[in-house]
Coordinates of C-alpha atoms in Angstrom, one line a residue:
X19 CA 101.4 78.5 101.3
X20 CA 99.0 79.5 104.1
X21 CA 95.5 78.1 103.7
X22 CA 92.3 79.3 105.4
X23 CA 88.9 78.2 106.5
X24 CA 85.7 80.2 106.1
X25 CA 82.7 79.2 108.2
X26 CA 79.5 81.0 107.3
X27 CA 75.8 80.8 108.4
X28 CA 72.6 82.8 108.2
X29 CA 69.2 82.5 109.7
X30 CA 65.7 84.0 109.7
X31 CA 63.3 84.1 112.5
X32 CA 60.2 83.4 110.5
X33 CA 61.5 82.5 107.1
X34 CA 61.0 85.2 105.9
X35 CA 61.5 87.2 109.0
X36 CA 64.1 89.2 110.9
X37 CA 67.4 87.8 109.5
X38 CA 71.1 88.0 110.0
X39 CA 74.3 86.2 109.1
X40 CA 77.7 85.5 110.6
X41 CA 81.1 84.4 109.2
X42 CA 84.4 83.5 110.6
X43 CA 87.8 83.4 108.8
X44 CA 90.4 81.0 110.4
X45 CA 93.9 79.9 109.8
X46 CA 93.6 76.3 108.6
X47 CA 96.9 75.3 110.2
X48 CA 96.0 76.1 113.8
X49 CA 92.3 77.2 113.8
X50 CA 93.3 80.8 114.9
X51 CA 90.4 83.2 114.3
X52 CA 91.5 85.9 111.9
X53 CA 88.2 87.7 111.4
X54 CA 84.6 87.6 112.5
X55 CA 81.8 89.3 110.6
X56 CA 78.1 89.6 111.4
X57 CA 75.1 91.7 110.2
X58 CA 71.4 91.9 110.6
X59 CA 69.8 92.2 107.2
X60 CA 66.1 93.0 107.8
X61 CA 63.4 90.7 106.7
X62 CA 64.8 87.9 104.6
X63 CA 64.7 84.1 104.1
X64 CA 67.1 81.6 105.6
X65 CA 68.7 81.0 102.2
X66 CA 69.3 84.7 101.5
X67 CA 70.9 85.1 104.9
X68 CA 73.1 82.0 104.3
X69 CA 74.3 83.4 101.0
X70 CA 74.9 86.8 102.5
X71 CA 77.1 85.1 105.2
X72 CA 79.1 83.3 102.5
X73 CA 79.7 86.5 100.6
X74 CA 80.8 88.4 103.7
X75 CA 83.2 85.5 104.6
X76 CA 84.7 85.4 101.1
X77 CA 85.1 89.2 101.1
X78 CA 86.8 89.2 104.5
X79 CA 89.2 86.4 103.4
X80 CA 90.1 88.4 100.2
X81 CA 90.8 91.4 102.4
X82 CA 93.1 89.3 104.6
X83 CA 94.8 87.0 102.1
X84 CA 94.2 88.5 98.6
X85 CA 93.6 86.7 95.4
X86 CA 94.7 83.1 95.0
X87 CA 94.4 82.0 98.6
X88 CA 93.5 78.4 99.3
X89 CA 90.3 78.1 101.4
X90 CA 87.9 75.5 102.6
X91 CA 84.4 77.0 102.9
X92 CA 82.3 75.2 105.5
X93 CA 78.6 75.7 105.9
X94 CA 75.7 73.7 107.3
X95 CA 73.5 74.8 104.4
X96 CA 73.4 71.8 102.0
X97 CA 71.7 74.0 99.5
X98 CA 74.3 76.7 99.3
X99 CA 77.3 74.3 99.3
X100 CA 75.8 72.1 96.6
X101 CA 74.8 75.1 94.4
X102 CA 78.2 76.7 94.8
X103 CA 79.9 73.4 94.0
X104 CA 77.9 73.2 90.8
X105 CA 76.1 70.0 91.7
X106 CA 72.6 71.6 92.2
X107 CA 70.8 74.0 90.0
X108 CA 69.7 77.4 91.3
X109 CA 66.0 77.4 90.8
X110 CA 65.1 80.3 93.0
X111 CA 65.3 83.5 90.9
X112 CA 65.9 85.5 94.1
X113 CA 69.0 83.6 95.0
X114 CA 70.7 83.9 91.6
X115 CA 72.2 87.4 92.0
X116 CA 73.6 86.3 95.4
X117 CA 75.0 83.1 94.0
X118 CA 76.5 85.0 91.1
X119 CA 78.2 87.4 93.5
X120 CA 79.5 84.6 95.7
X121 CA 80.8 82.7 92.6
X122 CA 82.6 85.8 91.4
X123 CA 84.4 86.1 94.7
X124 CA 85.2 82.4 94.8
X125 CA 86.8 82.5 91.4
X126 CA 89.4 84.8 92.9
X127 CA 90.3 82.1 95.4
X128 CA 91.1 78.4 95.4
X129 CA 88.0 77.1 97.1
X130 CA 87.0 73.7 98.4
X131 CA 83.3 73.4 99.4
X132 CA 82.4 71.3 102.4
X133 CA 79.0 70.7 104.1
X134 CA 79.2 70.3 107.9
X135 CA 76.5 69.5 110.4
X136 CA 75.1 72.5 112.4
X137 CA 76.8 71.5 115.6
X138 CA 80.2 72.0 113.9
X139 CA 79.2 75.5 112.6
X140 CA 78.7 77.0 116.1
X141 CA 80.9 80.1 115.6
X142 CA 79.1 81.4 112.5
X143 CA 75.7 80.4 113.9
X144 CA 76.5 82.3 117.1
X145 CA 77.5 85.4 115.2
X146 CA 74.3 85.3 113.1
X147 CA 72.2 85.1 116.2
X148 CA 74.2 87.9 117.9
X149 CA 73.4 90.2 114.9
X150 CA 69.7 89.3 115.0
X151 CA 69.6 89.8 118.8
X152 CA 71.3 93.2 118.5
X153 CA 68.9 94.3 115.7
X154 CA 65.9 93.3 117.8
X155 CA 67.2 95.7 120.5
X156 CA 67.8 98.5 117.9
X157 CA 71.5 98.2 118.2
X158 CA 74.4 97.5 115.7
X159 CA 76.3 94.2 116.2
X160 CA 79.6 94.5 118.0
X161 CA 82.1 91.8 118.8
X162 CA 81.7 90.7 122.4
X163 CA 84.0 92.8 124.6
X164 CA 84.7 95.4 122.0
X165 CA 84.4 99.0 122.8
X166 CA 82.0 101.1 120.7
X167 CA 84.1 104.2 121.2
X168 CA 86.6 103.6 118.4
X169 CA 85.2 101.4 115.7
X170 CA 87.4 100.4 112.8
X171 CA 86.6 102.0 109.4
X172 CA 83.6 100.2 107.9
X173 CA 84.1 98.7 104.5
X174 CA 82.7 100.7 101.6
X175 CA 80.4 97.9 100.8
X176 CA 78.8 97.8 104.2
X177 CA 75.1 97.4 103.9
X178 CA 72.4 99.6 105.5
X179 CA 71.2 97.0 107.9
X180 CA 72.1 97.0 111.6
X181 CA 75.8 96.3 111.5
X182 CA 78.9 97.2 113.4
X183 CA 82.6 97.1 113.2
X184 CA 84.8 96.1 116.1
X185 CA 88.5 95.9 116.1
X186 CA 90.2 93.2 118.0
X187 CA 93.9 92.7 118.6
X188 CA 95.8 92.8 115.4
X189 CA 92.9 93.9 113.4
X190 CA 93.0 93.8 109.6
X191 CA 95.3 95.4 107.2
X192 CA 94.2 96.7 103.8
X193 CA 93.7 96.8 103.1
X194 CA 91.1 94.8 104.6
X195 CA 90.3 96.9 107.5
X196 CA 89.2 99.8 105.5
X197 CA 86.6 99.6 103.1
X198 CA 87.9 99.0 99.7
X199 CA 85.5 97.8 97.1
X200 CA 84.9 94.2 97.6
X201 CA 85.8 94.4 101.3
X202 CA 83.7 92.9 104.1
X203 CA 80.3 94.3 104.2
X204 CA 79.0 94.3 107.8
X205 CA 80.1 94.3 111.4
X206 CA 83.7 93.3 110.8
X207 CA 86.5 92.5 113.1
X208 CA 89.8 91.3 111.7
X209 CA 92.1 89.7 114.2
X210 CA 94.8 89.5 111.7
X211 CA 95.2 91.1 108.4
X212 CA 97.9 91.3 105.9
X213 CA 99.1 93.9 103.5
X214 CA 102.6 94.1 102.6
X215 CA 104.2 96.9 100.9
X216 CA 102.6 100.2 101.6
X217 CA 100.0 101.7 103.5
X218 CA 98.6 104.4 105.7
X219 CA 97.2 103.6 109.0
X220 CA 93.9 102.4 110.2
X221 CA 92.3 99.4 111.8
X222 CA 89.9 96.7 110.7
X223 CA 89.9 95.6 107.1
X224 CA 93.1 97.2 106.3
X225 CA 95.1 94.5 104.7
X226 CA 94.9 94.4 101.0
X227 CA 94.9 98.1 100.6
X228 CA 97.8 98.7 102.8
X229 CA 100.6 96.6 101.8
X230 CA 102.8 96.0 98.9
X231 CA 101.3 92.6 98.3
X232 CA 98.4 93.1 96.0
X233 CA 97.7 92.7 92.4
X234 CA 94.1 91.8 92.1
X235 CA 90.7 93.4 91.3
X236 CA 89.6 93.8 87.8
X237 CA 89.1 97.4 86.8
X238 CA 87.1 98.9 83.9
X239 CA 89.5 100.5 81.5
X240 CA 88.8 104.2 81.2
X241 CA 89.2 106.3 78.1
X242 CA 92.8 107.4 77.6
X243 CA 93.8 110.4 79.6
X244 CA 96.6 112.8 79.2
X245 CA 97.6 116.3 80.2
X246 CA 94.7 118.7 80.9
X247 CA 93.7 120.8 78.0
X248 CA 90.2 121.8 79.0
X249 CA 88.5 119.5 76.6
X250 CA 87.7 116.6 78.9
X251 CA 83.9 116.3 79.3
X252 CA 84.4 116.3 83.0
X253 CA 86.1 119.7 82.9
X254 CA 84.0 121.5 80.3
X255 CA 80.6 121.6 81.9
X256 CA 81.0 125.0 83.5
X257 CA 78.8 125.5 86.6
X258 CA 79.1 127.9 89.5
X259 CA 82.0 130.1 90.3
X260 CA 84.7 127.6 91.3
X261 CA 87.9 127.2 89.2
X262 CA 90.0 124.2 88.5
X263 CA 87.4 122.0 90.3
X264 CA 86.8 119.6 87.4
X265 CA 83.4 121.3 86.6
X266 CA 84.7 124.1 84.5
X267 CA 87.7 124.7 82.2
X268 CA 90.9 125.5 84.1
X269 CA 92.3 129.0 83.6
X270 CA 95.9 127.8 83.9
X271 CA 97.9 124.9 82.5
X272 CA 97.8 121.9 84.8
X273 CA 100.8 120.2 86.3
X274 CA 100.0 116.5 85.6
X275 CA 101.4 113.9 88.0
X276 CA 101.0 110.4 86.6
X277 CA 101.8 107.9 89.4
X278 CA 102.8 104.3 88.6
X279 CA 103.1 101.6 91.2
X280 CA 106.1 99.3 90.6
X281 CA 105.8 95.8 89.2
X282 CA 105.7 92.5 91.1
X283 CA 108.5 91.4 93.4
X284 CA 109.0 88.2 95.4
X285 CA 107.6 89.9 98.5
X286 CA 104.4 91.1 96.8
X287 CA 104.0 87.7 95.2
X288 CA 104.2 86.1 98.6
X289 CA 102.2 88.8 100.4
X290 CA 105.0 90.0 102.6
X291 CA 105.5 93.4 104.1
X292 CA 107.8 95.2 101.8
X293 CA 109.0 98.6 102.9
X294 CA 112.5 99.9 102.5
X295 CA 113.9 96.5 101.9
X296 CA 115.1 96.1 98.4
X297 CA 113.6 93.1 96.5
X298 CA 114.0 93.2 92.8
X299 CA 111.3 92.8 90.2
X300 CA 110.3 89.3 89.2
X301 CA 109.9 88.3 85.5
X302 CA 106.2 89.1 85.9
X303 CA 107.1 92.5 87.4
X304 CA 109.4 93.3 84.4
X305 CA 106.6 92.3 82.0
X306 CA 104.2 94.6 83.9
X307 CA 106.7 97.5 83.6
X308 CA 107.1 96.9 79.9
X309 CA 103.4 96.9 79.4
X310 CA 103.1 100.3 81.3
X311 CA 106.0 101.6 79.2
X312 CA 104.3 100.7 75.9
X313 CA 101.2 102.5 77.0
X314 CA 102.9 105.6 78.3
X315 CA 105.0 106.0 75.2
X316 CA 101.9 106.6 73.1
X317 CA 99.7 109.7 72.9
X318 CA 98.1 111.4 74.8
X319 CA 100.5 111.2 77.7
X320 CA 103.4 113.3 76.5
X321 CA 105.5 112.6 79.6
X322 CA 108.3 115.1 80.0
X323 CA 109.9 114.0 83.3
X324 CA 110.3 110.6 85.0
X325 CA 111.0 110.5 88.8
X326 CA 111.3 107.5 91.0
X327 CA 111.6 106.2 94.5
X328 CA 115.2 105.1 95.2
X329 CA 114.2 101.5 95.9
X330 CA 115.2 98.9 93.3
X331 CA 111.7 97.7 92.4
X332 CA 110.6 101.3 91.6
X333 CA 113.9 102.2 90.0
X334 CA 113.8 99.2 87.7
X335 CA 110.2 99.9 86.7
X336 CA 111.0 103.6 86.1
X337 CA 114.0 102.8 84.0
X338 CA 112.1 100.5 81.7
X339 CA 109.5 103.2 81.1
X340 CA 112.1 106.0 80.7
X341 CA 114.1 104.0 78.2
X342 CA 111.1 103.8 75.9
X343 CA 110.4 107.5 76.4
X344 CA 114.0 108.5 75.8
X345 CA 114.3 110.2 79.2
X346 CA 116.5 109.9 82.2
X347 CA 115.2 108.8 85.7
X348 CA 115.5 111.3 88.4
X349 CA 115.6 109.7 91.9
X350 CA 113.3 111.3 94.5
X351 CA 114.0 110.0 98.1
X352 CA 110.6 111.2 99.4
X353 CA 108.8 108.7 97.1
X354 CA 110.2 105.6 98.9
X355 CA 107.9 103.2 100.8
X356 CA 107.2 103.4 104.5
X357 CA 109.8 101.7 106.6
X358 CA 108.2 98.6 108.3
X359 CA 111.2 98.0 110.5
X360 CA 111.3 94.6 112.1
X361 CA 108.2 93.6 110.2
X362 CA 110.0 93.8 106.8
X363 CA 109.7 90.5 104.9
X364 CA 107.1 89.0 107.3
X365 CA 103.5 88.1 106.4
X366 CA 100.6 89.7 108.3
X367 CA 99.9 86.5 110.2
X368 CA 103.5 86.2 111.3
X369 CA 103.4 89.7 112.6
X370 CA 100.2 89.2 114.4
X371 CA 101.6 86.2 116.2
X372 CA 105.0 87.8 117.1
X373 CA 103.9 91.4 117.7
X374 CA 100.2 91.4 118.5
X375 CA 100.2 94.5 120.7
X376 CA 102.4 96.5 118.4
X377 CA 100.3 95.5 115.4
X378 CA 97.1 96.5 117.1
X379 CA 98.5 99.9 118.0
X380 CA 99.8 100.4 114.5
X381 CA 96.5 99.6 112.9
X382 CA 94.6 102.0 115.3
X383 CA 96.9 105.0 115.4
X384 CA 98.8 106.7 112.5
X385 CA 101.4 108.0 114.9
X386 CA 102.3 104.4 116.0
X387 CA 105.3 102.9 114.2
X388 CA 106.3 99.3 113.7
X389 CA 109.3 98.3 115.9
X390 CA 112.3 100.0 114.4
X391 CA 110.1 101.5 111.6
X392 CA 108.3 104.6 110.5
X393 CA 104.8 105.7 111.4
X394 CA 102.2 106.7 108.7
X395 CA 102.1 110.1 110.3
X396 CA 105.8 110.7 109.7
X397 CA 105.5 109.2 106.2
X398 CA 102.6 111.5 105.4
X399 CA 104.7 114.6 106.1
X400 CA 107.5 113.3 104.0
X401 CA 105.2 112.4 101.1
X402 CA 103.3 115.7 101.2
X403 CA 106.6 117.7 101.2
X404 CA 107.8 115.7 98.2
X405 CA 104.6 116.1 96.3
X406 CA 104.6 119.9 96.8
X407 CA 108.2 120.1 95.7
X408 CA 107.5 118.1 92.5
X409 CA 104.5 120.3 91.6
X410 CA 106.5 123.5 92.1
X411 CA 109.6 122.2 90.3
X412 CA 107.8 120.9 87.3
X413 CA 105.0 123.4 87.1
X414 CA 102.9 123.1 83.9
X415 CA 104.7 119.8 82.8
X416 CA 103.7 116.2 82.8
X417 CA 105.6 114.1 85.3
X418 CA 105.6 110.3 85.8
X419 CA 106.4 109.3 89.4
X420 CA 107.1 105.7 90.0
X421 CA 106.5 104.8 93.6
X422 CA 104.8 102.4 96.0
X423 CA 101.3 101.8 97.5
X424 CA 101.6 104.2 100.5
X425 CA 103.1 107.3 98.8
X426 CA 100.7 107.0 95.9
X427 CA 97.6 106.6 98.2
X428 CA 98.8 109.5 100.3
X429 CA 99.2 111.8 97.4
X430 CA 95.7 110.9 96.2
X431 CA 94.3 111.5 99.7
X432 CA 95.9 114.9 99.9
X433 CA 94.5 115.8 96.5
X434 CA 91.0 114.8 97.6
X435 CA 91.4 116.5 101.0
X436 CA 90.3 113.2 102.5
X437 CA 90.9 112.0 106.0
X438 CA 93.7 109.5 106.8
X439 CA 91.1 106.7 107.0
X440 CA 90.6 107.1 103.2
X441 CA 93.8 105.2 102.7
X442 CA 92.0 102.1 103.8
X443 CA 89.3 102.6 101.3
X444 CA 91.6 102.6 98.3
X445 CA 93.0 99.5 96.5
X446 CA 96.1 99.9 94.4
X447 CA 97.2 97.1 92.1
X448 CA 100.8 96.4 90.9
X449 CA 101.8 98.5 88.0
X450 CA 98.6 100.5 88.2
X451 CA 98.4 104.1 87.0
X452 CA 96.7 107.0 88.7
X453 CA 96.6 110.7 87.7
X454 CA 96.3 114.0 89.6
X455 CA 96.2 117.4 87.9
X456 CA 97.3 120.4 89.9
X457 CA 96.1 123.9 89.1
X458 CA 97.5 127.2 90.4
X459 CA 94.1 128.7 90.4
X460 CA 92.2 125.9 92.1
X461 CA 92.4 122.6 93.9
X462 CA 94.0 119.4 92.6
X463 CA 91.8 117.1 90.6
X464 CA 92.1 113.3 90.6
X465 CA 91.5 112.2 87.0
X466 CA 92.3 108.5 87.2
X467 CA 92.9 105.8 89.8
X468 CA 94.2 102.3 89.8
X469 CA 94.1 102.0 86.0
X470 CA 95.5 98.6 84.9
X471 CA 94.0 98.4 81.4
X472 CA 97.5 98.1 80.0
X473 CA 98.0 94.8 81.8
X474 CA 95.1 93.0 80.1

């Protein structure tokens, strides 16, 4: 299993004074830099800046490698290392929220904590000073040599301080790249990112959101939702003159599209790109499908139609649910995953090393396709056509569509009328449910997203 190194540092010119942090994510096997993050954070103490650097480094690693990754965290702050390792108490009340946040991120990884002398933490120290220098000049931090013209999408958690995002060769993938909750929060450059399974295009922290390799993030279980009936609190507060907007009762019956991502496969478990290749569900994936089936067979869902991508992992998930509902599965070709071409079955790091130029182009441009594969631009047209056809064909009914990360995110993006970069700001777990309701007299309404309460 690939292991990683996170080096983090922070500093304050005055303690407290103008402060900033830096963090670097490296491949432990060869020291290759996968991501660099830096941010100026206003007037803070050294310790606050050091914790902020740690948090940014852990977020960046999660965006690149996902939950369960093995990592050695190296810092020259004895205080932070000893507190995170549980050997020292946290006496400063102001540090406790930061320590708690860092500990929460660390619990999602397999972390070894290591103190190192300052001279061995030069990369993170340099980044922290670059961020403070940039802030002193009233500028956001950018990676040296990066062009300010086309920054990668900033993570949703990006802070208000002077920060910047610069994309280097082979910049992030999901998901990382974009700003999903929990993504890096500052000037961020991912030199390698991974996401395997589905995704739209965009640079930077793109990894975890993009590919078919994720199954992380705890979500708060929402109240049960089912076909629209005008009684949902979000749809009954009539205001203004709009119709079908979610703020007043719809005047027509909605077509409800429940979208279920397939269960785990060997590729998703190993965080490999999984497009039109046909891996089957693992035993865990079957259990996830069964949990979803148990939930969807109960009120208030009332599913009338089950459609599925033609790929085995989706078909198997759909058939488990359909069997419990007493329905047949209708195969819909347009719900298949994006074709990753020559990248199929490879990890993000492998792709970065073998196809660095092609990967950089793919992450930066939705019209760029992997070698022998399909671009997100082409996939978006296919998915939109498929979604329109399903809504027209099953008007007024409740449909379950079992598909993959990219098609589901694209359908959500279309419903929200969001730009392509929104794809990188969404995280979709294995066997997660999302819901869109379509009204003939108004726009589509997203009622649920990435709901995995049936898996807990």
